[in-house]
XYZ file of C-alpha atoms in Angstrom:
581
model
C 4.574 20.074 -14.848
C 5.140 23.977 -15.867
C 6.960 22.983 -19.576
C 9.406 26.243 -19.209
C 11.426 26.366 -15.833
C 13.457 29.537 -15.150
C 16.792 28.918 -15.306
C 18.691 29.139 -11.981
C 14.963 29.747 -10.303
C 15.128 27.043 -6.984
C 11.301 25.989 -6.013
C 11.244 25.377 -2.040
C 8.466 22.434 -2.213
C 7.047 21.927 1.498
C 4.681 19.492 2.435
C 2.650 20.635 6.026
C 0.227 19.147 8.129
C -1.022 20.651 10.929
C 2.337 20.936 13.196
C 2.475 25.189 12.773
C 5.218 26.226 15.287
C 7.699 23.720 12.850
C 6.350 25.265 9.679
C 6.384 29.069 10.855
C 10.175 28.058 11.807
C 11.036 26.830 8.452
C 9.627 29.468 6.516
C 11.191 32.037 8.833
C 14.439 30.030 8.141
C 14.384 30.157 4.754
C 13.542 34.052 4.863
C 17.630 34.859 4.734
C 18.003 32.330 1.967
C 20.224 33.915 -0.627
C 20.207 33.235 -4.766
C 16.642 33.063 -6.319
C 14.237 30.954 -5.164
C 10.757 31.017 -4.759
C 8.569 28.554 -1.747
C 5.258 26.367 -2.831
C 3.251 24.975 0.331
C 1.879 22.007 -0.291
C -1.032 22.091 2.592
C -2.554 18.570 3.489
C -5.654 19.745 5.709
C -3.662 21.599 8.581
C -6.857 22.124 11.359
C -4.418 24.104 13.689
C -4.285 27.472 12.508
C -1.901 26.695 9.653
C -3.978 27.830 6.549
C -4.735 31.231 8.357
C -1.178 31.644 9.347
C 0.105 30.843 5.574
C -2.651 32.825 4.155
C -1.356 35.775 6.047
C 2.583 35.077 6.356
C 4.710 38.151 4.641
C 7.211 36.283 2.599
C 10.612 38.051 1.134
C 10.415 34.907 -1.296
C 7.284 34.248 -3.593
C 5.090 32.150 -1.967
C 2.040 29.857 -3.432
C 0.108 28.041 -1.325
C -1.535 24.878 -2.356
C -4.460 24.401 0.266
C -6.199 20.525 0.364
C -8.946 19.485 2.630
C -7.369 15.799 2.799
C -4.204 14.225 3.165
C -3.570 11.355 0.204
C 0.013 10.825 1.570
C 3.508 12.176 0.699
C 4.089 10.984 -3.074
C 0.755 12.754 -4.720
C 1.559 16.173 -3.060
C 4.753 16.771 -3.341
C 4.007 15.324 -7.520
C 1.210 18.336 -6.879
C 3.634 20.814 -5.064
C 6.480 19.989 -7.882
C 3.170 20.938 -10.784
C 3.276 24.262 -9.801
C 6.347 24.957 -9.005
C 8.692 27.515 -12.091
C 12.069 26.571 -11.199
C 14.964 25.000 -13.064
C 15.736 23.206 -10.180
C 13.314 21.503 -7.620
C 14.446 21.311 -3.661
C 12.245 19.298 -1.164
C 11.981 20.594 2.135
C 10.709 19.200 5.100
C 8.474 21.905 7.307
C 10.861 20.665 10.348
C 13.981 21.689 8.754
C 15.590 24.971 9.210
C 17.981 26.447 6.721
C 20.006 28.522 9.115
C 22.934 28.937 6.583
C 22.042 32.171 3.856
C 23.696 30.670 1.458
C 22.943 26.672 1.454
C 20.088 26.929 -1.220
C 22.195 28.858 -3.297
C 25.190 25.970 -2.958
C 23.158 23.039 -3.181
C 22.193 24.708 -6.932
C 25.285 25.604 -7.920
C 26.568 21.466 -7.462
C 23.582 20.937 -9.878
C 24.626 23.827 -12.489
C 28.348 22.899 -12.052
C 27.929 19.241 -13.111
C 25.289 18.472 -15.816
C 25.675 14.738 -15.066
C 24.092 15.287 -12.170
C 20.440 14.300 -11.080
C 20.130 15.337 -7.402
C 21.944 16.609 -4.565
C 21.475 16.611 -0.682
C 23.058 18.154 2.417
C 24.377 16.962 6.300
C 21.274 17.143 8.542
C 22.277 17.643 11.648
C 19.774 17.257 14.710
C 19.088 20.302 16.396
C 20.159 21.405 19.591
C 23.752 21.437 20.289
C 24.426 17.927 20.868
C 26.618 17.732 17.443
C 25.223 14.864 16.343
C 24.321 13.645 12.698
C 20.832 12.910 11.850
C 21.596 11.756 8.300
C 25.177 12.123 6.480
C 23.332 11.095 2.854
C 21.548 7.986 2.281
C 23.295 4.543 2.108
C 22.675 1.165 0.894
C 24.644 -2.074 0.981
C 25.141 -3.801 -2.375
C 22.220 -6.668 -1.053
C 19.962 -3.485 -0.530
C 19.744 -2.672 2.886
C 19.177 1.195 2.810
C 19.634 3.402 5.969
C 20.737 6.899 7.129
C 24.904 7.249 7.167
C 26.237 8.447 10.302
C 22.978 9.147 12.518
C 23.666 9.755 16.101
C 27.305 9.766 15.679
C 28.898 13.133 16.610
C 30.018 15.072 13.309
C 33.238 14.756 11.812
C 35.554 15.362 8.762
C 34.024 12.636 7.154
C 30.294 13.809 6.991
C 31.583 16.985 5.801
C 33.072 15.408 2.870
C 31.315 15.455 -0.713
C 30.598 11.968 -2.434
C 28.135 10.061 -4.709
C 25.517 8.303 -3.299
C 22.658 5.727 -3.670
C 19.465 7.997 -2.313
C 18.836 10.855 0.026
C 16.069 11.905 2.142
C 12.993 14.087 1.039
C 13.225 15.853 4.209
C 16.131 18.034 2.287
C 16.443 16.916 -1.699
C 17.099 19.174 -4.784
C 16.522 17.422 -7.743
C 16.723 19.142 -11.671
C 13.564 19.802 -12.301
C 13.941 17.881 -15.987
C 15.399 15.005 -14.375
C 12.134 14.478 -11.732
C 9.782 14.959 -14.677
C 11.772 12.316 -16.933
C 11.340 9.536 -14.204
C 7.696 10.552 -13.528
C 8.004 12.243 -10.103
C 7.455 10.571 -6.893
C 5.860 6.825 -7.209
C 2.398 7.319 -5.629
C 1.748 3.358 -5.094
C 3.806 4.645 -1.711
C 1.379 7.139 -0.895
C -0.185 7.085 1.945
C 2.710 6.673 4.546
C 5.571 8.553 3.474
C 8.423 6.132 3.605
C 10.455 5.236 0.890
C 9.538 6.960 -1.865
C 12.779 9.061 -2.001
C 14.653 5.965 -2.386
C 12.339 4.990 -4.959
C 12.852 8.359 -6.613
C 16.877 8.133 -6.573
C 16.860 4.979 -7.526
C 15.011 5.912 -10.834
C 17.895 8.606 -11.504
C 20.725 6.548 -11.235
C 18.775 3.637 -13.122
C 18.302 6.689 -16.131
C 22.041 7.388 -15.862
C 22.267 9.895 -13.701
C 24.643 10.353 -10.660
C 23.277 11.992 -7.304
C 25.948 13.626 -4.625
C 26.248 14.168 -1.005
C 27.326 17.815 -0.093
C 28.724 17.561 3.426
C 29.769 20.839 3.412
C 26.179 22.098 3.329
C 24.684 21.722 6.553
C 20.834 22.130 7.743
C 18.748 21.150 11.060
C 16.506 18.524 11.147
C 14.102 17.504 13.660
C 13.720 14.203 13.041
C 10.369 12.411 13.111
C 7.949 14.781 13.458
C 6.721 15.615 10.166
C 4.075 13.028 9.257
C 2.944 10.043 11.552
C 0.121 9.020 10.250
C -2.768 7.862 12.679
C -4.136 4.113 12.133
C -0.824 2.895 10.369
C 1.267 0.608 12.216
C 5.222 2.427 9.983
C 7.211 -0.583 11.085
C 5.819 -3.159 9.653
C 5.119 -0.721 6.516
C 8.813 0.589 6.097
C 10.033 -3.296 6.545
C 7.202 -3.757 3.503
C 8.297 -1.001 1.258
C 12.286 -1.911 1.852
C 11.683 -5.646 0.388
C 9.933 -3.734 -2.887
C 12.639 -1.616 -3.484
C 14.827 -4.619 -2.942
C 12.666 -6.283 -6.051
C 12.488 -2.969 -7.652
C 16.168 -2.106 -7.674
C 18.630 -4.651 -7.457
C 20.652 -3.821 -10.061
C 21.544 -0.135 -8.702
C 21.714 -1.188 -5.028
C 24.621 -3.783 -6.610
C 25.978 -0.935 -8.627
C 26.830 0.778 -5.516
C 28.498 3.144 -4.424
C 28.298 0.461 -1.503
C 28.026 1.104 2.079
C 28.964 -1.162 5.054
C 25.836 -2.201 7.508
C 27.682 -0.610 10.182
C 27.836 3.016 8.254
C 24.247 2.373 8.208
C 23.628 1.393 11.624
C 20.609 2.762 13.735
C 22.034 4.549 16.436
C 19.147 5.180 19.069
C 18.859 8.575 20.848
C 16.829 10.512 23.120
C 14.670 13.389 21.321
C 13.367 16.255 23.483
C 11.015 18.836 21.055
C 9.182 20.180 24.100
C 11.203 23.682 24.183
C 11.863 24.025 20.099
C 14.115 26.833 21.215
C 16.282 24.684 23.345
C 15.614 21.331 22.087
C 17.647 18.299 23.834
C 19.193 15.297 21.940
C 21.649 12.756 23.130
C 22.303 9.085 22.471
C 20.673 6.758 24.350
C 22.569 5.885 27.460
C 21.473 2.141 26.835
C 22.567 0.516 23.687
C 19.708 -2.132 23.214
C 17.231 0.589 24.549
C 14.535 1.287 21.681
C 13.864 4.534 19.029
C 11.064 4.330 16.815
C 9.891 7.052 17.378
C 10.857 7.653 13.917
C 7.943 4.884 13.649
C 5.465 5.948 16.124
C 1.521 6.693 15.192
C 0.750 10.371 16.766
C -2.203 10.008 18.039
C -2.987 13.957 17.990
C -3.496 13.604 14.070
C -6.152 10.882 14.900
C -9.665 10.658 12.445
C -12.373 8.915 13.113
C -11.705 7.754 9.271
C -10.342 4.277 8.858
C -6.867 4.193 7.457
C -6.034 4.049 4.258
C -5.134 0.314 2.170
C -3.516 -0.604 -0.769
C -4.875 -3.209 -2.917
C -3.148 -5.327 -6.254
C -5.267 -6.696 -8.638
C -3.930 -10.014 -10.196
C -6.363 -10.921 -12.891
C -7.789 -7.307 -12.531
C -10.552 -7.508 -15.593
C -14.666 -7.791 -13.804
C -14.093 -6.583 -10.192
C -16.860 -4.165 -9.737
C -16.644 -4.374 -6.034
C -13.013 -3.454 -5.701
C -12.776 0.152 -4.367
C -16.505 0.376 -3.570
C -15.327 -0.012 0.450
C -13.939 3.725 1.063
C -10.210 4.031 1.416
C -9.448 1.339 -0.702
C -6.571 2.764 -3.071
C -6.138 0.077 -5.745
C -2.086 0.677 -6.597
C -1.421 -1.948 -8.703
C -2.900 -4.480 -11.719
C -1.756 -7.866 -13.248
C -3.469 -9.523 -16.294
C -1.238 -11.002 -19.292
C -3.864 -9.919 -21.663
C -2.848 -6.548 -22.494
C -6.374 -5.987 -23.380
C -7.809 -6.610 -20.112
C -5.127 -5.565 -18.589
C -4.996 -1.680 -19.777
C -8.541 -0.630 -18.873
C -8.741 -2.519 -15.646
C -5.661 0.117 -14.846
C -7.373 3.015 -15.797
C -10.677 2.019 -14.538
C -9.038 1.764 -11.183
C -6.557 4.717 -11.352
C -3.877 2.283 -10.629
C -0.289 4.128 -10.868
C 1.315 -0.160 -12.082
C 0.110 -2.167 -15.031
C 2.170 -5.469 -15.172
C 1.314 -8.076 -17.132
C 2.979 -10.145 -14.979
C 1.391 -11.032 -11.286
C 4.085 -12.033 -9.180
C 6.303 -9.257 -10.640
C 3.749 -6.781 -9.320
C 3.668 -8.413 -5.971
C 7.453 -8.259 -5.525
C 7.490 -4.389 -6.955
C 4.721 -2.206 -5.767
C 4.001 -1.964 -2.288
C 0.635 -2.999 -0.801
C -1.078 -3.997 2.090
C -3.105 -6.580 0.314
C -3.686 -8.822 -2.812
C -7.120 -9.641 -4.744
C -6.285 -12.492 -7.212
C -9.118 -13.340 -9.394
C -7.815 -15.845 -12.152
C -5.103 -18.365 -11.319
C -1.980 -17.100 -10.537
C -0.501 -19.584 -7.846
C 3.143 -17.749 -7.810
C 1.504 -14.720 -7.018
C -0.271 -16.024 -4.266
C 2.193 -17.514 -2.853
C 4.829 -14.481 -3.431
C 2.289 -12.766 -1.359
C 2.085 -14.770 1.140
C 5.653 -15.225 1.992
C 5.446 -11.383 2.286
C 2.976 -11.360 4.899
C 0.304 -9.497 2.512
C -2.913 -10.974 3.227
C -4.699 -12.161 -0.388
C -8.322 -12.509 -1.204
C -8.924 -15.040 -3.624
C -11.557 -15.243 -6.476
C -13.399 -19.026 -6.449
C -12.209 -19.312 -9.707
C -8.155 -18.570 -8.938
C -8.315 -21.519 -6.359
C -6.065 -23.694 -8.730
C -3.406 -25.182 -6.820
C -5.459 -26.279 -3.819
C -2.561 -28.445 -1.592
C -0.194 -25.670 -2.093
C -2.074 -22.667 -1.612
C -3.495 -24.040 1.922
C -0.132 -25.219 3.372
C 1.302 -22.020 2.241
C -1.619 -20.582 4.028
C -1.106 -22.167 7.041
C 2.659 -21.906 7.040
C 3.621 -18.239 5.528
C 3.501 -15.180 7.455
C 0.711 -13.623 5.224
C -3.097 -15.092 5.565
C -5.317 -16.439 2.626
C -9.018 -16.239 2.076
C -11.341 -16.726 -0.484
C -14.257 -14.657 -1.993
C -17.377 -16.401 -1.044
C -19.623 -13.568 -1.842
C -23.175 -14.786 -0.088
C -21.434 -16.074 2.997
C -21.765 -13.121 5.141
C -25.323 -12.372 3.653
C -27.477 -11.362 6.771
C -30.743 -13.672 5.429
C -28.439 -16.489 5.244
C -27.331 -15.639 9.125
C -30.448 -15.145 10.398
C -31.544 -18.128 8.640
C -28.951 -20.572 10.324
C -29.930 -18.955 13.975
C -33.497 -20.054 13.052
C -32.196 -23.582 12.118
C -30.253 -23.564 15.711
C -33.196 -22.382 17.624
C -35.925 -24.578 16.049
C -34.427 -28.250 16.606
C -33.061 -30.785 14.720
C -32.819 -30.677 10.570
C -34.545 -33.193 8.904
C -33.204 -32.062 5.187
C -32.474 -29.195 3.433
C -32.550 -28.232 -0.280
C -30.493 -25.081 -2.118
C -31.193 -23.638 -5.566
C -28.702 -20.856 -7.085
C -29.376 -19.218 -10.258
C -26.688 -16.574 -11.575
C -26.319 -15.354 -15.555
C -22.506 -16.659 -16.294
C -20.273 -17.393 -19.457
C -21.095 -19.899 -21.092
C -17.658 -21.385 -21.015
C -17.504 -21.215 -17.551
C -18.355 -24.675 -15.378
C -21.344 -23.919 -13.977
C -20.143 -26.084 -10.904
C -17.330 -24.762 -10.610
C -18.234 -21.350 -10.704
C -21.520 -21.841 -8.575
C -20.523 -24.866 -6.275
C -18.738 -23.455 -4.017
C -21.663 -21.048 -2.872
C -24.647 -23.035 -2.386
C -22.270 -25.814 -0.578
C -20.858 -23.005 1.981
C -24.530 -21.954 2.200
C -25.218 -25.425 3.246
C -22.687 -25.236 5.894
C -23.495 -22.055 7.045
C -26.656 -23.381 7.834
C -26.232 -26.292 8.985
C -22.889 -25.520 11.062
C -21.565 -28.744 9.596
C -19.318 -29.541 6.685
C -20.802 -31.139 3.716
C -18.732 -34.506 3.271
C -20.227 -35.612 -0.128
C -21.844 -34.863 -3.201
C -23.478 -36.731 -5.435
C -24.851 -35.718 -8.901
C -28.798 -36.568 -10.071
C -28.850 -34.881 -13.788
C -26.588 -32.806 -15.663
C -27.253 -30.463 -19.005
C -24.655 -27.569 -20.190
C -26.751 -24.978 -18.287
C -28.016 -26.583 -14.790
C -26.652 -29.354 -12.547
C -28.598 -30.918 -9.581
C -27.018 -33.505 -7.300
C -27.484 -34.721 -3.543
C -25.442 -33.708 -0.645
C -24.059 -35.032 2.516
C -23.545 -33.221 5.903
C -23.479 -33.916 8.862
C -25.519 -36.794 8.904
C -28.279 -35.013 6.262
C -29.366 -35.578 2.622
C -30.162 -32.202 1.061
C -30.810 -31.428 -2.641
C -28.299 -28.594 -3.946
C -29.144 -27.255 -8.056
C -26.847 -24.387 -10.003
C -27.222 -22.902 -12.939
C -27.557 -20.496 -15.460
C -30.655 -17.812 -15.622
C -32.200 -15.118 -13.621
C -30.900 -14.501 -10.714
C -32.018 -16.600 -7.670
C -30.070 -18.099 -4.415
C -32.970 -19.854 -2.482
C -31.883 -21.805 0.337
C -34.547 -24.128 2.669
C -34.196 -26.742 5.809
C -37.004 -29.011 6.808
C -37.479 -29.813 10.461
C -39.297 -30.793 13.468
C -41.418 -26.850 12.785
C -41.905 -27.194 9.113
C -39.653 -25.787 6.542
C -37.611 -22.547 7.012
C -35.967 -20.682 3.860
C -34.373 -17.406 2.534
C -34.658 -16.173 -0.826
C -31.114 -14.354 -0.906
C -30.687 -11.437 -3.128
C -27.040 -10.545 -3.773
C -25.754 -7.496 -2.189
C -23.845 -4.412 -3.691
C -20.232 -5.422 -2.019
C -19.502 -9.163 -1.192
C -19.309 -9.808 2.099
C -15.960 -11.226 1.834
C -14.078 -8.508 0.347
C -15.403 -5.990 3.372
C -14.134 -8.398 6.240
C -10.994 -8.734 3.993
C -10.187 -4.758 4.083
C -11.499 -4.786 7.718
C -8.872 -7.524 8.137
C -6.118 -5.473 6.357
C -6.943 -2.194 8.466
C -6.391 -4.536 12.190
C -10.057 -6.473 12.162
C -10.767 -9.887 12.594
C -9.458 -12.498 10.242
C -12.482 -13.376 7.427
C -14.268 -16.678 8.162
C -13.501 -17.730 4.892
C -10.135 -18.340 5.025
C -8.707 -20.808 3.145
C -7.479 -23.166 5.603
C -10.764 -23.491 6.844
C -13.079 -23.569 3.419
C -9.730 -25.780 1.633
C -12.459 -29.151 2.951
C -15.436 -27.632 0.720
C -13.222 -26.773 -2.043
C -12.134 -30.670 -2.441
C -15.686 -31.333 -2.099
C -16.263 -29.311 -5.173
C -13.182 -30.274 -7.251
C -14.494 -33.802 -6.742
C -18.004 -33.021 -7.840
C -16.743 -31.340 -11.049
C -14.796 -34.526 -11.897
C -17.919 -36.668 -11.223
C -20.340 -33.941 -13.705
C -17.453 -34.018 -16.429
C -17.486 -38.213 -16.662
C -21.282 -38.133 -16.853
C -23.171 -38.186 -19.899
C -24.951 -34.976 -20.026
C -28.804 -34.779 -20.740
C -28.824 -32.819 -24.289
C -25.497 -33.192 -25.979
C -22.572 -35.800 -26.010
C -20.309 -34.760 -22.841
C -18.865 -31.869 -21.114
């Protein structure tokens, strides 16, 4: 942030993306724009002709121009736009509003100046055209935190023109003191990258540091709604219904405070948008009532990459997860650990905007697509899960067993657990050989792997060379009984499917051999572990649209009892070497 504003200075921050003819009509709007102000474009890889045209564009106003090849989503750039912006106060600007009063910057900073206990300010967006009717009469929320535009599609009366506190207000047209935005740490990037929300976020954080924000009806502006950023590959439903339950968790408290709105000054009027002819453009309410408008939602595909879309992952037990962000556009948001130890440089090793020590805290109040839990945290899990997230889970955070597979069968979010060699190709192949070559006769598995010496060895190894067996087989493995037991290796006999194998873990250099003996002599794999597991790349394929993982825990909860029950059996044995486990 520039440490010295310039008292009275206004910074114009606009975020653009492609979408020129909206952007050259801002600009050109804000071109009669009385008091001092000065404009920063924030650029998010415009391929339409918009660098050139900015690069070019003859500005009465200073003008900077902050050019990216990328777009990381609303909250970083507009935190970047509001870095190099000099004035005392900072106002937000859609590029598809137009400013066509000369003197609504001017009186939108003198609210600010007038009344120090104020942290923000917003004007009545109107939709263009000349249909009269409100697009968004300052943002609302009910004391239970339902949040939604006051007044849109309703034609415009004394009562949007009025001046009042309020809870939030849009980005699309939001002055802020530039002192207040830097106290409460800008825009919350965990949002980032669909832009929804994070203005309510943002308000939220003012009035939560004591300051008020007002509605100025009597400044007016044009807005053409939903056309600014609709970003290809995200489904914005489902993710504004997502990011409404965390500030819900985030901000109860202020949403209760109030100043309250009623659900129907809030409700969702639909209407008709026509942008084809910007110079004459059309908008009515919808002659049906129950007729649909998302369009406000809607994925343009004219912005689509052939780059997957973006996915936000938490980290609950966060320490030792070298594979997390090694799949690209992964964005790791959020990390949980109650040792503050662990807990710290997992954050910055990540780049993770939360650090909570607490995991089902972080699940209810940062917003994310999906969860990785890798210690046992059942209320997290299941937190997650009743928010539709899906969660990967670590062998070791399968705790709880019962309750996390009904919860996985019942809740609206999906389960599955990290079974790293299960999608190894080897191990594939190998169980298409078994297939095609005729019956089994037996089949032995051997898994070495350097672990912590406090750590079970069955535990932490069982559950991989007994899905290995069933991989292979294409049968469950129904029993398991243990042959000899030391600290450091444990070799028993399995059951499935009719067979007797021979399964061995343990501690040492690294080695996952798996064989089967049949009617055309014995068939193996020697596996060697690959860079990213398996399981964590069908789980972000899963959390981008793919198919569900075939690890799910629903359908590996059987092998997991298996393995509980063996680790019972191993801890009642005398071990070979010492006096008991």
């Amino acid at each position: 942030m520039n440490p010295t504003p310039v008292p009275g200075l206004v910074s114009v921050v606009m975020l653009v993306r492609n979408r020129l003819e909206y952007t050259r009509r801002a600009l050109a709007s804000l071109a009669n724009a009385s008091g001092d102000l000065e404009v920063v474009v924030v650029d998010n890889g415009s391929r339409d002709g918009t660098a050139e045209h900015l690069a070019g564009l003859d500005h009465p106003h200073p003008l900077t121009v902050l050019r990216h090849e990328d777009d990381r989503g609303g909250s970083e750039r507009r935190n970047v736009g509001a870095a190099a912006a000099r004035g005392e106060f900072l106002l937000f600007l859609d590029n598809d509003v137009l400013v066509d009063e000369p003197h609504a910057v001017e009186a939108l900073a003198a609210e600010l100046t007038a009344d120090p206990g104020l942290g923000a300010v917003s004007p009545l967006l109107l939709y263009p055209g000349g249909s009269g009717l409100v697009q968004c009469a300052g943002g609302g929320a009910t004391t239970d935190g339902r949040i939604g535009a006051v007044g849109r599609g309703r034609p415009v009366g004394a009562e949007h023109r009025a001046h009042r506190d309020q809870v939030w207000a849009p980005t699309a047209a939001l002055m802020v003191r530039h002192s207040s935005f830097r106290r409460v740490g800008g825009f919350d990037e965990s949002f980032d990258p669909v832009s929804l929300c994070e203005d309510v976020d943002l308000c939220c954080r003012l009035r939560a540091a004591g300051e008020r924000l007002r509605y100025v009806g009597s400044v007016a502006v044009r807005h053409f709604e939903g056309t600014t950023f609709n970003h290809v590959g995200h489904d914005k439903l489902p993710v504004w219904k997502r990011h409404t339950r965390v500030l819900r968790a985030r901000w109860a408290e202020v949403f209760a405070a109030g100043p309250a709105h009623t659900a129907e000054d809030l409700a969702w009027v639909p209407v008709e948008k026509d942008y084809s002819d910007l110079d004459r453009p059309r908008v009515a309410v919808l002659a049906d009532p129950g007729s649909a408008d998302l369009s406000f939602f809607a994925s343009d595909g004219a912005l689509a990459t052939a780059r997957p879309a973006d996915v936000r992952v938490l980290l609950v037990g966060g320490a030792g997860t070298p594979d997390v962000g090694a799949v690209p556009g992964v964005r790791v948001v959020g990390v949980a650990d109650p040792d503050v130890r662990a807990l710290l440089p997992a954050a910055r090793a990540h780049g993770a905007p939360w650090a909570l020590r607490d995991g089902t805290r972080l699940v209810e109040a940062v917003p994310a697509e999906g969860v990785v839990v890798r210690a046992p945290d059942t209320g997290a899990v299941l937190t997650a899960l009743r928010r539709g997230l899906r969660v990967l889970l670590g062998k070791q955070a399968v705790d709880d067993l019962p309750r996390l597979v009904e919860a996985a069968r019942q809740a609206p979010g999906r389960c599955s657990v990290d079974l790293p060699w299960a999608h190894h190709p080897e191990l594939i192949a190998l169980g298409k050989a078994v297939t095609d070559g005729g019956a089994p006769r037996g089949f032995a598995v051997r898994l070495d792997q350097p672990s912590p010496a406090d750590r079970d060895v069955v535990a932490d190894l069982g559950p991989d060379v007994l899905d290995a067996v069933e991989r292979v087989l294409g049968v469950p493995v129904t029993a398991v009984r243990t042959l000899e037991a030391t600290p450091h290796r444990v070799r028993a006999r399995a059951v499935a499917g009719g067979l007797t194998g021979t399964v061995e873990v343990g501690r040492g250099d690294p080695r996952f051999r798996v064989s089967v003996t049949g009617e055309a002599g014995e068939r193996a794999a020697d596996l060697v572990a690959p860079p990213v597991s398996g399981a964590y790349v069908d789980f972000v394929g899963a959390l981008r649209g793919g198919p569900a993982p075939s690890t799910g825990l629903d359908a590996v909860g059987g092998l997991f009892d298996v393995v509980r029950a063996w680790c019972v059996e191993v801890a009642a044995l005398p071990v070979a070497g010492g006096s008991g486990r």
